[in-house]
Amino acid sequence: MDQQTAPRPPGLWRLRLTLTGALVTTNVVGVVVVYCLAALVVPLPQVAHDDAVRLQNLVLAAVYAGVAILLGIVRGMTLTRQALGWVSAGRPPSQAEQRAVLRVPGRIFLVQACLWLVGAAVFGLFNAVRSLVTLGVLITLIVLLAGLSTSAIAYLLSERLIRPYARAALASGVPGRIGMRVGLRTLLAWLFGSGVIMLGILLAGLTGLLLDDGVGVRRLAVTMVVLGGLAFVHGGFTIWLAAKAGSDPVRALRRGVTEVGRGNLDAEVPIYDGTELGVLQAGFNEMLQGLRERETIRDLFGRHVGDDVARAALERGVGLGGEVRDVAVLFVDIIGSTALAGRRPPEEVVGLLNRFFDVVIDVVHEHGGLVNKFAGDAALAIFGAPVELAGKEAAALAAARTMGRRLREEVPELEAGIGVSAGPAVAGNVGAAQRYEYTVIGDPVNEAARLTELAKSVPGLVLANGRLLEVAGGEASYWEVLEPVVVRGRSEPTPVARPGRDGDVSHDQRVR
């Protein structure tokens, strides 16, 4: 897939600042939650409420939390520096760097979880050795549950903060699915957000039942209020972050679909991550790339064979063969093209031909016809195929008359004979299965070519089969009938006509 245009991500200093603030805040909140659970919620052995034990735990908590937070920040900054070196260098990322960017949140989660796991072991052993084994086990569980919740919040926050860099890194597509699945991310958000609180409630109840000390109504009420508040605030915040991580890409896709529905095929969506949603966004962009290529091919196809032929091929399919249609045919051929090519440089000849055919195409399209083919210095135009055209004889006559006038005015360096005929002909695809073209074959085509040769020696350089005037309506008044002539390949004379003295006046001018 081609490189998309993605907004340049903000400087790394901003990421470092916001990520540091997020990690510090999250872990400080986690430490406060541990203290609240140990001091107010979970019933602990009586020794835990001894002032000396509390002071020792507070000192240990302050020391370990400071060291752990510092280690976590340093490791997080190292991970981001390694993964985002391409941002500082101002270059597109490699596939390995793309994967590294997407793996930053998961690695931050592992760092945070490991630090909290070590903290749980340290506090558990400290209290088991200095006080009671039961106290050590309970403290270990409290720290572990709070640590998992804190690590989950750190993952979701870092994933959100790293998103601008992920969008820039994935502007060229997703190098395979990377990272946590959407369903697993939502499940873990619930587990670490609300599930651990439920485990805390279970732990508080089991502790109250197993300890010999009775648990009063007031202590039970405090336990329920604190755990309920944590479940509401912490669980809601975690689920909200997970929901945003899933809904933001969907909203971006919806905006992209809306833009495509309006006809904007440049409405690519930014790729947010390496989950299924990121792969879906990349697939959407690849689909748009295919639509743009298809539109380009259809445009080129239409320019080569004409819009009507292209539209009919797209709607009905294509195949060899044709059908008999009543058509009007206009043939135009430059006079002295061989000598022209010998007198002028090739690029000048091409420029003249382009100006010449620009007039031919414009006039034919203006009158509802199709320029079916170019043959070097000649062109064949059809009226009435592949789309039926009412008054095709009048349209072909008017086109020939207007074309003769405009060629004299706009391309005076060239002269061209123009012949017009009409009648039944076979219109369809001719060639082989591997290569074919839409064309018209029949007597009108041959007669128009013969009349073109004769027109090169007639004033005005335009001739038409005189019988067309009988069905041309008001257009016939612009033409004058000449003596019949015998065209090459025929034995009977053919009635012919050419534009009269008013024939060079356009229809609009004649009406005025």
Coordinates of C-alpha atoms in Angstrom, one line a residue:
M1 CA 0.0 0.0 0.0
D2 CA 1.3 3.5 -0.8
Q3 CA 2.5 5.8 1.9
Q4 CA -0.4 7.8 3.2
T5 CA -0.1 11.4 4.2
A6 CA -0.2 11.4 8.0
P7 CA 0.1 14.4 10.4
R8 CA 3.5 14.7 12.0
P9 CA 3.3 13.5 15.6
P10 CA 4.1 15.9 18.4
G11 CA 7.7 16.1 19.7
L12 CA 9.0 13.4 22.0
W13 CA 9.4 15.8 24.9
R14 CA 5.6 16.2 25.1
L15 CA 5.2 12.4 25.2
R16 CA 7.9 12.0 27.9
L17 CA 6.2 14.8 30.0
T18 CA 2.7 13.5 29.7
L19 CA 3.7 9.8 30.1
T20 CA 5.8 10.6 33.2
G21 CA 2.9 12.5 34.7
A22 CA 0.5 9.7 33.9
L23 CA 2.7 7.0 35.4
V24 CA 3.5 8.9 38.5
T25 CA -0.1 9.8 39.1
T26 CA -1.3 6.3 38.5
N27 CA 1.2 4.7 40.9
V28 CA 0.7 7.3 43.6
V29 CA -3.1 6.6 43.4
G30 CA -2.3 2.9 43.6
V31 CA -0.2 3.4 46.8
V32 CA -3.0 5.4 48.3
V33 CA -5.5 2.6 47.4
V34 CA -3.2 0.0 49.1
Y35 CA -3.1 2.1 52.3
C36 CA -6.9 2.6 52.3
L37 CA -7.5 -1.1 51.8
A38 CA -5.0 -2.1 54.5
A39 CA -6.0 0.6 57.0
L40 CA -9.8 0.9 56.5
V41 CA -11.2 -1.9 54.5
V42 CA -9.7 -5.4 54.9
P43 CA -9.9 -6.7 58.5
L44 CA -6.4 -7.4 59.6
P45 CA -5.0 -9.1 62.7
Q46 CA -4.8 -6.9 65.7
V47 CA -1.0 -6.6 65.4
A48 CA -1.4 -4.7 62.1
H49 CA -2.9 -1.8 64.0
D50 CA 0.1 -1.4 66.2
D51 CA 1.7 2.1 65.7
A52 CA 5.2 0.6 65.3
V53 CA 4.0 -1.8 62.6
R54 CA 2.2 0.9 60.8
L55 CA 5.2 3.3 60.9
Q56 CA 7.5 0.6 59.6
N57 CA 5.1 -0.2 56.7
L58 CA 4.7 3.5 55.8
V59 CA 8.5 4.0 55.8
L60 CA 9.0 0.9 53.6
A61 CA 6.2 2.0 51.3
A62 CA 7.7 5.5 50.9
V63 CA 11.1 4.1 50.1
Y64 CA 10.0 1.3 47.8
A65 CA 7.3 3.5 46.0
G66 CA 9.9 6.1 45.3
V67 CA 12.4 3.6 43.9
A68 CA 9.8 1.7 41.9
I69 CA 8.2 4.8 40.4
L70 CA 11.7 6.1 39.4
L71 CA 12.6 2.7 37.8
G72 CA 9.2 2.6 36.0
I73 CA 9.7 6.0 34.6
V74 CA 13.2 5.4 33.5
R75 CA 12.2 2.1 31.8
G76 CA 9.2 3.7 30.2
M77 CA 11.3 6.5 28.8
T78 CA 13.9 4.0 27.5
L79 CA 11.1 2.0 25.7
T80 CA 9.7 5.1 24.0
R81 CA 13.2 6.3 23.0
Q82 CA 14.0 3.0 21.4
A83 CA 10.6 2.7 19.7
L84 CA 10.4 6.3 18.5
G85 CA 13.9 7.0 17.2
W86 CA 12.4 7.5 13.7
V87 CA 10.4 10.5 15.0
S88 CA 13.6 12.3 16.1
A89 CA 15.3 11.4 12.9
G90 CA 12.4 12.8 10.9
R91 CA 12.0 9.7 8.7
P92 CA 9.4 7.0 8.0
P93 CA 9.6 4.0 10.4
S94 CA 10.6 0.5 9.4
Q95 CA 8.3 -2.4 10.0
A96 CA 10.4 -3.3 13.1
E97 CA 9.9 0.2 14.4
Q98 CA 6.2 0.0 13.6
R99 CA 5.9 -3.1 15.8
A100 CA 8.0 -1.5 18.5
V101 CA 5.6 1.5 18.7
L102 CA 2.6 -0.8 19.0
R103 CA 4.3 -2.9 21.7
V104 CA 5.2 0.1 24.0
P105 CA 1.9 0.0 26.0
G106 CA 2.2 -3.7 26.6
R107 CA 5.8 -3.4 27.7
I108 CA 4.9 -0.6 30.1
F109 CA 2.2 -2.8 31.6
L110 CA 4.7 -5.6 32.1
V111 CA 7.2 -3.2 33.8
Q112 CA 4.5 -1.9 36.1
A113 CA 3.2 -5.3 36.9
C114 CA 6.6 -6.7 37.7
L115 CA 7.4 -3.7 40.0
W116 CA 4.1 -4.2 41.9
L117 CA 4.7 -8.0 42.0
V118 CA 8.1 -7.4 43.6
G119 CA 6.5 -4.9 46.0
A120 CA 3.8 -7.4 47.0
A121 CA 6.5 -10.0 47.8
V122 CA 8.6 -7.4 49.7
F123 CA 5.7 -6.3 51.9
G124 CA 4.4 -9.8 52.4
L125 CA 7.8 -11.1 53.5
F126 CA 8.4 -8.1 55.7
N127 CA 5.1 -8.4 57.6
A128 CA 5.3 -12.2 57.8
V129 CA 8.8 -12.1 59.3
R130 CA 8.3 -9.1 61.6
S131 CA 4.7 -9.8 62.7
L132 CA 2.4 -12.7 61.6
V133 CA 2.3 -15.0 58.5
T134 CA -1.4 -14.2 58.2
L135 CA -0.7 -10.5 58.0
G136 CA 2.0 -11.1 55.4
V137 CA -0.3 -13.1 53.2
L138 CA -3.1 -10.5 53.5
I139 CA -0.7 -7.6 52.7
T140 CA 0.6 -9.6 49.7
L141 CA -2.9 -10.0 48.3
I142 CA -3.8 -6.4 48.9
V143 CA -0.7 -5.1 47.1
L144 CA -1.0 -7.6 44.3
L145 CA -4.7 -6.7 43.6
A146 CA -4.0 -3.0 43.7
G147 CA -0.9 -3.4 41.6
L148 CA -2.8 -5.2 38.8
S149 CA -5.4 -2.5 38.7
T150 CA -2.7 0.2 38.6
S151 CA -0.9 -1.6 35.8
A152 CA -4.0 -1.9 33.8
I153 CA -4.7 1.8 34.0
A154 CA -1.0 2.5 33.0
Y155 CA -1.5 0.3 30.0
L156 CA -4.7 2.1 28.8
L157 CA -3.3 5.5 29.5
S158 CA 0.0 4.8 27.7
E159 CA -1.9 3.3 24.7
R160 CA -3.9 6.5 24.4
L161 CA -0.8 8.8 24.8
I162 CA 1.1 6.8 22.2
R163 CA -1.7 6.9 19.7
P164 CA -0.5 10.0 17.7
Y165 CA 2.8 8.2 17.1
A166 CA 1.0 4.9 16.3
R167 CA -1.1 6.8 13.6
A168 CA 2.1 8.2 12.1
A169 CA 3.9 4.9 12.2
L170 CA 1.0 3.0 10.7
A171 CA 0.3 5.4 7.9
S172 CA 1.6 2.9 5.4
G173 CA -0.4 0.0 6.8
V174 CA -0.3 -2.6 9.6
P175 CA 2.6 -5.1 9.5
G176 CA 0.3 -7.9 10.7
R177 CA -1.9 -7.9 13.8
I178 CA 0.2 -6.7 16.7
G179 CA -0.9 -6.2 20.3
M180 CA -3.9 -7.2 22.4
R181 CA -7.1 -8.2 20.7
V182 CA -10.1 -5.9 21.3
G183 CA -12.1 -8.6 23.2
L184 CA -9.1 -9.5 25.4
R185 CA -8.5 -5.8 26.1
T186 CA -12.1 -5.2 27.2
L187 CA -12.0 -8.4 29.3
L188 CA -8.8 -7.4 31.1
A189 CA -10.1 -3.8 31.6
W190 CA -13.1 -5.3 33.4
L191 CA -11.0 -7.8 35.3
F192 CA -8.4 -5.3 36.5
G193 CA -10.9 -2.5 36.9
S194 CA -13.9 -4.1 38.5
G195 CA -12.9 -7.7 39.0
V196 CA -10.1 -7.0 41.5
I197 CA -12.5 -4.8 43.5
M198 CA -14.9 -7.8 43.7
L199 CA -12.0 -10.0 44.8
G200 CA -11.2 -7.3 47.4
I201 CA -14.8 -7.6 48.7
L202 CA -14.4 -11.4 48.8
L203 CA -11.1 -11.0 50.6
A204 CA -12.6 -8.7 53.2
G205 CA -15.5 -11.1 53.8
L206 CA -13.2 -14.1 54.1
T207 CA -10.8 -12.3 56.4
G208 CA -13.7 -11.2 58.7
L209 CA -14.9 -14.8 58.9
L210 CA -11.6 -16.4 59.5
L211 CA -10.1 -14.0 62.0
D212 CA -11.0 -14.4 65.7
D213 CA -11.6 -10.7 66.2
G214 CA -15.2 -9.7 65.6
V215 CA -15.9 -7.2 62.9
G216 CA -18.3 -4.5 63.9
V217 CA -21.1 -3.0 61.9
R218 CA -19.2 0.3 61.5
R219 CA -16.1 -1.5 60.1
L220 CA -18.3 -3.5 57.8
A221 CA -20.1 -0.3 56.6
V222 CA -16.7 1.4 56.0
T223 CA -15.6 -1.6 54.0
M224 CA -18.6 -1.6 51.8
V225 CA -18.5 2.2 51.2
V226 CA -14.8 2.2 50.3
L227 CA -14.9 -0.9 48.0
G228 CA -18.1 0.2 46.4
G229 CA -16.6 3.7 45.7
L230 CA -13.5 2.1 44.2
A231 CA -15.6 -0.2 42.1
F232 CA -17.6 2.7 40.8
V233 CA -14.8 5.1 40.1
H234 CA -11.8 2.9 39.3
G235 CA -13.9 0.3 37.4
G236 CA -15.8 3.0 35.5
F237 CA -12.6 4.8 34.5
T238 CA -10.9 1.6 33.3
I239 CA -13.9 0.5 31.2
W240 CA -14.2 4.1 29.8
L241 CA -10.6 4.0 28.6
A242 CA -11.1 0.6 27.1
A243 CA -14.3 1.7 25.4
K244 CA -12.6 4.8 24.0
A245 CA -9.8 2.7 22.6
G246 CA -12.4 0.7 20.7
S247 CA -14.9 3.4 19.8
D248 CA -12.5 6.0 18.4
P249 CA -11.3 3.8 15.5
V250 CA -15.0 2.9 14.8
R251 CA -15.9 6.6 14.7
A252 CA -13.0 7.3 12.3
L253 CA -14.2 4.5 10.1
R254 CA -17.8 5.9 10.1
R255 CA -16.5 9.3 9.1
G256 CA -14.5 7.7 6.3
V257 CA -17.5 5.8 5.1
T258 CA -19.6 9.0 5.1
E259 CA -16.9 10.8 3.0
V260 CA -16.8 7.9 0.5
G261 CA -20.6 8.1 0.3
R262 CA -20.2 11.7 -0.7
G263 CA -17.8 10.7 -3.5
N264 CA -14.6 11.6 -1.7
L265 CA -12.2 8.7 -2.5
D266 CA -9.3 10.4 -0.8
A267 CA -10.9 10.1 2.7
E268 CA -8.4 7.6 4.2
V269 CA -8.7 7.0 7.9
P270 CA -5.7 7.0 10.3
I271 CA -4.7 3.6 11.7
Y272 CA -4.9 3.6 15.5
D273 CA -3.3 0.4 16.6
G274 CA -2.4 -3.2 15.6
T275 CA -5.6 -4.8 16.8
E276 CA -8.4 -6.1 14.6
L277 CA -9.7 -2.5 14.4
G278 CA -6.3 -1.3 13.1
V279 CA -6.3 -4.1 10.5
L280 CA -9.9 -3.1 9.6
Q281 CA -8.8 0.5 9.2
A282 CA -5.9 -0.6 7.0
G283 CA -8.3 -2.7 5.0
F284 CA -10.6 0.3 4.5
N285 CA -7.7 2.3 3.2
E286 CA -6.7 -0.5 0.9
M287 CA -10.3 -0.7 -0.4
L288 CA -10.1 3.0 -1.1
Q289 CA -6.9 2.5 -3.0
G290 CA -8.6 -0.1 -5.1
L291 CA -11.6 2.2 -5.7
R292 CA -9.3 5.0 -6.8
E293 CA -7.4 2.6 -9.2
R294 CA -10.8 1.4 -10.5
E295 CA -12.0 4.9 -11.0
T296 CA -8.7 5.8 -12.8
I297 CA -9.1 2.7 -15.0
R298 CA -12.7 3.6 -15.8
D299 CA -11.7 7.2 -16.6
L300 CA -8.9 5.9 -18.9
F301 CA -11.3 3.3 -20.4
G302 CA -13.9 6.0 -21.1
R303 CA -11.3 8.3 -22.7
H304 CA -10.2 5.4 -25.0
V305 CA -13.5 4.1 -26.0
G306 CA -16.0 6.8 -25.1
D307 CA -18.2 7.3 -22.0
D308 CA -21.2 5.6 -23.5
V309 CA -19.2 2.5 -24.5
A310 CA -17.5 2.3 -21.1
R311 CA -20.8 2.7 -19.3
A312 CA -22.5 0.0 -21.4
A313 CA -19.5 -2.3 -20.8
L314 CA -19.6 -1.8 -17.0
E315 CA -23.4 -2.2 -16.8
R316 CA -23.9 -5.1 -19.2
G317 CA -20.4 -6.7 -19.4
V318 CA -18.4 -7.2 -22.5
G319 CA -18.1 -10.0 -25.1
L320 CA -17.4 -10.5 -28.7
G321 CA -20.2 -10.0 -31.2
G322 CA -22.6 -7.2 -32.1
E323 CA -26.1 -6.2 -33.2
V324 CA -27.5 -4.4 -36.2
R325 CA -28.3 -0.8 -35.5
D326 CA -29.4 2.1 -37.6
V327 CA -26.6 4.7 -37.2
A328 CA -25.3 7.9 -38.7
V329 CA -21.6 8.0 -39.4
L330 CA -19.2 10.9 -39.8
F331 CA -15.7 10.4 -41.1
V332 CA -13.0 13.1 -41.1
D333 CA -9.6 12.8 -42.7
I334 CA -6.7 15.4 -42.9
I335 CA -5.6 16.4 -46.4
G336 CA -1.9 16.0 -47.1
S337 CA -0.9 14.6 -43.8
T338 CA 2.1 12.7 -45.3
A339 CA 3.6 15.9 -46.7
L340 CA 2.8 17.7 -43.4
A341 CA 4.9 15.2 -41.5
G342 CA 7.8 15.7 -43.8
R343 CA 7.8 19.5 -43.6
R344 CA 7.4 19.9 -39.8
P345 CA 9.1 18.5 -36.7
P346 CA 7.4 15.5 -35.1
E347 CA 6.5 17.4 -31.9
E348 CA 4.9 20.2 -34.0
V349 CA 2.9 17.6 -35.9
V350 CA 1.6 16.1 -32.7
G351 CA 0.6 19.5 -31.4
L352 CA -1.4 20.2 -34.6
L353 CA -3.1 16.8 -34.5
N354 CA -4.0 17.3 -30.9
R355 CA -5.6 20.7 -31.7
F356 CA -7.3 19.1 -34.6
F357 CA -8.8 16.2 -32.7
D358 CA -9.7 18.4 -29.8
V359 CA -12.2 20.2 -32.1
V360 CA -13.4 16.9 -33.6
I361 CA -14.1 15.4 -30.2
D362 CA -15.8 18.5 -28.8
V363 CA -18.1 18.9 -31.8
V364 CA -19.1 15.2 -31.9
H365 CA -19.8 15.1 -28.2
E366 CA -21.7 18.4 -28.4
H367 CA -24.1 16.7 -30.9
G368 CA -24.5 13.4 -29.0
G369 CA -22.1 11.3 -31.0
L370 CA -19.2 9.0 -30.1
V371 CA -15.7 9.3 -31.5
N372 CA -15.2 5.6 -32.1
K373 CA -11.7 5.4 -33.3
F374 CA -8.7 7.4 -34.5
A375 CA -6.7 6.2 -37.5
G376 CA -3.6 8.3 -37.6
D377 CA -4.8 11.5 -39.2
A378 CA -8.5 10.4 -39.4
A379 CA -11.4 9.8 -37.1
L380 CA -14.6 7.9 -37.2
A381 CA -17.7 9.2 -35.2
I382 CA -20.9 7.3 -34.7
F383 CA -24.4 8.7 -33.9
G384 CA -26.9 6.2 -32.5
A385 CA -24.7 3.5 -31.0
P386 CA -24.2 2.1 -28.4
V387 CA -26.8 4.5 -27.1
E388 CA -29.9 5.2 -29.2
L389 CA -30.1 8.8 -30.4
A390 CA -33.2 10.4 -31.7
G391 CA -32.6 12.5 -34.8
K392 CA -29.2 11.0 -35.4
E393 CA -29.1 11.9 -39.1
A394 CA -29.7 15.6 -38.2
A395 CA -27.2 15.4 -35.4
A396 CA -24.5 14.0 -37.8
L397 CA -25.2 16.6 -40.4
A398 CA -25.1 19.5 -37.9
A399 CA -21.8 18.1 -36.4
A400 CA -20.2 17.9 -39.9
R401 CA -21.3 21.4 -40.8
T402 CA -20.1 22.8 -37.4
M403 CA -16.9 20.8 -37.5
G404 CA -15.9 22.2 -41.0
R405 CA -16.4 25.8 -39.8
R406 CA -14.5 25.4 -36.5
L407 CA -11.6 23.5 -38.1
R408 CA -11.1 26.4 -40.6
E409 CA -11.3 28.9 -37.8
E410 CA -9.3 27.1 -35.0
V411 CA -6.9 25.0 -36.9
P412 CA -6.2 26.9 -40.2
E413 CA -2.9 25.1 -40.6
L414 CA -4.8 21.9 -41.5
E415 CA -7.5 21.0 -44.0
A416 CA -9.7 18.0 -43.7
G417 CA -12.4 16.3 -45.7
I418 CA -15.6 15.3 -43.9
G419 CA -18.1 12.7 -45.1
V420 CA -21.5 11.8 -43.6
S421 CA -23.7 8.7 -44.2
A422 CA -26.4 6.7 -42.4
G423 CA -28.0 3.3 -42.5
P424 CA -28.0 -0.1 -40.9
A425 CA -24.6 -1.4 -39.6
V426 CA -23.3 -4.0 -37.2
A427 CA -22.2 -2.4 -33.9
G428 CA -20.3 -4.4 -31.3
N429 CA -17.0 -5.8 -30.0
V430 CA -14.7 -7.1 -32.7
G431 CA -11.4 -8.8 -32.2
A432 CA -10.3 -11.8 -30.0
A433 CA -11.0 -12.8 -26.5
Q434 CA -7.7 -11.3 -25.3
R435 CA -8.1 -8.0 -27.1
Y436 CA -11.1 -6.4 -28.8
E437 CA -12.6 -3.0 -29.5
Y438 CA -16.1 -1.6 -30.0
T439 CA -16.7 -0.5 -33.6
V440 CA -19.3 -0.2 -36.3
I441 CA -19.0 -2.2 -39.5
G442 CA -21.2 -1.7 -42.6
D443 CA -22.1 0.2 -45.7
P444 CA -22.6 3.6 -44.0
V445 CA -19.0 3.5 -42.7
N446 CA -17.6 2.6 -46.2
E447 CA -19.8 5.3 -47.8
A448 CA -18.8 8.0 -45.3
A449 CA -15.1 7.2 -46.0
R450 CA -15.7 7.4 -49.8
L451 CA -17.6 10.7 -49.4
T452 CA -14.7 12.1 -47.3
E453 CA -12.3 11.4 -50.3
L454 CA -14.6 13.3 -52.6
A455 CA -15.1 16.2 -50.1
K456 CA -11.4 17.0 -50.3
S457 CA -12.1 18.5 -53.8
V458 CA -15.4 20.3 -52.9
P459 CA -15.6 23.8 -51.6
G460 CA -16.2 23.7 -47.9
L461 CA -14.7 20.2 -47.7
V462 CA -17.9 18.6 -46.4
L463 CA -20.2 16.1 -48.2
A464 CA -23.1 14.0 -47.1
N465 CA -25.4 11.5 -48.6
G466 CA -28.3 13.6 -50.0
R467 CA -31.0 11.1 -48.7
L468 CA -30.2 12.2 -45.1
L469 CA -31.8 15.6 -45.8
E470 CA -35.2 13.8 -46.2
V471 CA -35.2 12.9 -42.4
A472 CA -33.0 15.8 -41.1
G473 CA -35.9 18.2 -40.4
G474 CA -34.8 21.8 -40.0
E475 CA -31.2 20.9 -40.4
A476 CA -31.8 20.3 -44.2
S477 CA -32.3 24.0 -44.7
Y478 CA -28.5 24.5 -44.1
W479 CA -27.6 22.2 -47.0
E480 CA -27.7 22.3 -50.7
V481 CA -28.1 19.3 -53.0
L482 CA -25.4 18.7 -55.6
E483 CA -25.3 16.5 -58.7
P484 CA -25.2 12.8 -57.8
V485 CA -21.8 11.2 -58.0
V486 CA -20.6 7.6 -58.4
V487 CA -18.5 6.9 -55.4
R488 CA -15.6 4.4 -55.5
G489 CA -16.8 0.8 -55.3
R490 CA -20.3 1.5 -56.6
S491 CA -22.0 1.5 -60.0
E492 CA -25.0 3.6 -59.2
P493 CA -24.8 7.4 -58.6
T494 CA -25.2 8.6 -55.0
P495 CA -27.1 11.8 -54.2
V496 CA -24.8 14.2 -52.3
A497 CA -25.2 17.5 -50.5
R498 CA -22.9 20.1 -49.0
P499 CA -23.5 23.0 -46.5
G500 CA -25.1 25.9 -48.4
R501 CA -24.2 29.6 -48.2
D502 CA -25.8 29.7 -44.7
G503 CA -24.2 26.4 -43.8
D504 CA -21.3 27.9 -42.0
V505 CA -23.6 29.7 -39.5
S506 CA -24.2 27.9 -36.3
H507 CA -27.7 26.7 -35.4
D508 CA -27.8 29.1 -32.4
Q509 CA -26.8 32.0 -34.6
R510 CA -29.4 31.0 -37.2
V511 CA -32.2 31.0 -34.5
R512 CA -31.2 34.5 -33.3

